[in-house]
PDB file of C-alpha atoms in Angstrom:
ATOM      1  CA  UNK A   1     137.839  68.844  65.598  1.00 63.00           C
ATOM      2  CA  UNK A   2     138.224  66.586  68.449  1.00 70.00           C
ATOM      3  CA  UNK A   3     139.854  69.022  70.651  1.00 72.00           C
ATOM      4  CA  UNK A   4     137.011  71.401  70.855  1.00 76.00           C
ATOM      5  CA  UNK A   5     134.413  68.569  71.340  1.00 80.00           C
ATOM      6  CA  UNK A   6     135.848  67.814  74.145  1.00 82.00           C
ATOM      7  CA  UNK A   7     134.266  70.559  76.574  1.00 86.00           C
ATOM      8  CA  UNK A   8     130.802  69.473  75.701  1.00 86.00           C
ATOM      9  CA  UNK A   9     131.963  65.534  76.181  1.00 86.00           C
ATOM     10  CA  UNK A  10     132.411  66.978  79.646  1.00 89.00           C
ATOM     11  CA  UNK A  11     128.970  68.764  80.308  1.00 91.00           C
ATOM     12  CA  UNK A  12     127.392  65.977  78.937  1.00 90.00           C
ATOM     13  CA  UNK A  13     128.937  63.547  81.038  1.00 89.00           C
ATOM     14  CA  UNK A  14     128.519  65.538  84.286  1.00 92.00           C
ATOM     15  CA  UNK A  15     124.826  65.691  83.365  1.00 93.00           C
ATOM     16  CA  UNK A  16     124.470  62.243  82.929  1.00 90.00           C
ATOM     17  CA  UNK A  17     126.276  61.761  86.324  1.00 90.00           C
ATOM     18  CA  UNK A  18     123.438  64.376  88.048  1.00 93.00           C
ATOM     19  CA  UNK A  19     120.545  62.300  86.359  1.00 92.00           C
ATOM     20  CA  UNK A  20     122.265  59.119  87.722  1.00 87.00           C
ATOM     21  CA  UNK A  21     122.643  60.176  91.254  1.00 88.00           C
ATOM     22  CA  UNK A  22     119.163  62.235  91.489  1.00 91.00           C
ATOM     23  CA  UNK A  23     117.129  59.181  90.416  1.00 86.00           C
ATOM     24  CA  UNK A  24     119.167  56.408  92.298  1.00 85.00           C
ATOM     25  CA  UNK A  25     118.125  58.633  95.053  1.00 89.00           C
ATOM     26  CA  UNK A  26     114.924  58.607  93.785  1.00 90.00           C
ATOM     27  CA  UNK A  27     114.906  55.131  93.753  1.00 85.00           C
ATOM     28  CA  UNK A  28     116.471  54.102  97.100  1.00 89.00           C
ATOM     29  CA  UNK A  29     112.874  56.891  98.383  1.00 92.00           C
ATOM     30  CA  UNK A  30     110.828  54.872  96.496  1.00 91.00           C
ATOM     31  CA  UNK A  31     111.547  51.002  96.811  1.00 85.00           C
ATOM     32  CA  UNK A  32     114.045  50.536  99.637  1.00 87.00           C
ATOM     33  CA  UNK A  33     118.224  50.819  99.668  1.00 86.00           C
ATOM     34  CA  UNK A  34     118.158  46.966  98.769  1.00 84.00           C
ATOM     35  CA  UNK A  35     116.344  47.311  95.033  1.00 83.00           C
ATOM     36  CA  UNK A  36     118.172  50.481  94.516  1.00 83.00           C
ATOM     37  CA  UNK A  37     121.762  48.795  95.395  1.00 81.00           C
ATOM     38  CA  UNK A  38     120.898  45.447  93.289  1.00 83.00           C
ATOM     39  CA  UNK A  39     119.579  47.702  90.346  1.00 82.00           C
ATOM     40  CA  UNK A  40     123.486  49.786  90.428  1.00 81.00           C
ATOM     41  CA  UNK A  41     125.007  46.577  90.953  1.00 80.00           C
ATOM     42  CA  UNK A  42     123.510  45.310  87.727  1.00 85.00           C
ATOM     43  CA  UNK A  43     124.401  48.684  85.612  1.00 84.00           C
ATOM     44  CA  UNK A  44     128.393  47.409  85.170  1.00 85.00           C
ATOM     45  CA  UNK A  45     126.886  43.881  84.069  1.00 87.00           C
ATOM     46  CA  UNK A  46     124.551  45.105  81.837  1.00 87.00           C
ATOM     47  CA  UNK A  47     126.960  47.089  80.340  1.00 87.00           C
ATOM     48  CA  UNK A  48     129.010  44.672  79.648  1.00 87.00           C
ATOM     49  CA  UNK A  49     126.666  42.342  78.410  1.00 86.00           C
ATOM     50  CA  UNK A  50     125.449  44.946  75.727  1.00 87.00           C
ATOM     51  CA  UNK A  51     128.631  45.327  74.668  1.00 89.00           C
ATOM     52  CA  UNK A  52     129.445  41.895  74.405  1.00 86.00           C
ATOM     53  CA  UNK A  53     125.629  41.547  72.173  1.00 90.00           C
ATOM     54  CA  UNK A  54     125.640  44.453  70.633  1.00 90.00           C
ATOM     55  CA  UNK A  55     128.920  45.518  69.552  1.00 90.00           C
ATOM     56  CA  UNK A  56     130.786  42.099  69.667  1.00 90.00           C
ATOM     57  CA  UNK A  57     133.483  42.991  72.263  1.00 90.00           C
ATOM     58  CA  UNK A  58     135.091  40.251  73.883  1.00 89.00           C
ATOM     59  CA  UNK A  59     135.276  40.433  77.746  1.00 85.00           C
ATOM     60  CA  UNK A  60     138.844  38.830  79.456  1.00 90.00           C
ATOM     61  CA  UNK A  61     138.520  36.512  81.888  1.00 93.00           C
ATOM     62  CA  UNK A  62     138.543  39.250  84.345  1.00 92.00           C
ATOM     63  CA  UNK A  63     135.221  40.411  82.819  1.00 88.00           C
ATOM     64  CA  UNK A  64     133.515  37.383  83.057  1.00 89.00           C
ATOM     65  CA  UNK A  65     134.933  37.212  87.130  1.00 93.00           C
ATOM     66  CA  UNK A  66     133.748  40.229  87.376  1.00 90.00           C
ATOM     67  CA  UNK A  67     130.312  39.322  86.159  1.00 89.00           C
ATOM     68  CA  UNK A  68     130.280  36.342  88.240  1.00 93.00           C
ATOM     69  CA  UNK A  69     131.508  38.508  91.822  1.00 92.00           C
ATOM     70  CA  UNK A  70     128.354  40.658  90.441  1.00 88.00           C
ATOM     71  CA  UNK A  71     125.907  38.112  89.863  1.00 90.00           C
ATOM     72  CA  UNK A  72     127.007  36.478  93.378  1.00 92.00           C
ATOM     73  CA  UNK A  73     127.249  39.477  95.643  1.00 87.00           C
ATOM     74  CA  UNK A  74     123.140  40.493  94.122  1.00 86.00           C
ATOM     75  CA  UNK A  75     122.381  36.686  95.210  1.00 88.00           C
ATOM     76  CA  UNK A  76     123.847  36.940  98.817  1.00 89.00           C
ATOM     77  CA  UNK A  77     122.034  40.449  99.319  1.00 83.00           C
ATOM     78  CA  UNK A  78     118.990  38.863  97.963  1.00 83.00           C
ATOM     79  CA  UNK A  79     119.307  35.731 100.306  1.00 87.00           C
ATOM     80  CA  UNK A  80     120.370  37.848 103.308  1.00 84.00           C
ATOM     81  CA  UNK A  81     117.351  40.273 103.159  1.00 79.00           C
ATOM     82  CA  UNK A  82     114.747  36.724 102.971  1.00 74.00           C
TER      83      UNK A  82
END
């Protein structure tokens, strides 16, 4: 049932969050705090991207805003560290 699924939806999500933080650590030791930052920035955008692709969600105007703040915030970090 659904109920008792739910206790391993947890674990399973609070491992995923451990992996997550131990290798954007891992990556901010290995190519610099500005990679690391632009690769996190790009998870949400990805995300929604795939979803978009893949499972043929349609994303609001807020979504594609969103997308667009994204895609121009990694483009002034990128500029600004030239």
């Amino acid at each position: 049932s659904p109920i008792t699924s739910i206790p391993y939806t947890i674990l399973a999500l609070a491992l995923l969050e451990i992996i997550f933080i131990f290798l954007y650590y891992r990556g901010i030791e290995l190519e610099g705090p500005l990679t690391a930052t632009l690769f996190f920035l790009m998870g949400a955008l990805v995300s929604a991207l795939l979803s978009y692709v893949i499972l043929g969600e349609s994303l609001s105007i807020i979504g594609w805003v969103g997308g667009t703040l994204i895609l121009s915030g990694a483009y002034i970090l990128i500029k600004k560290s030239n």
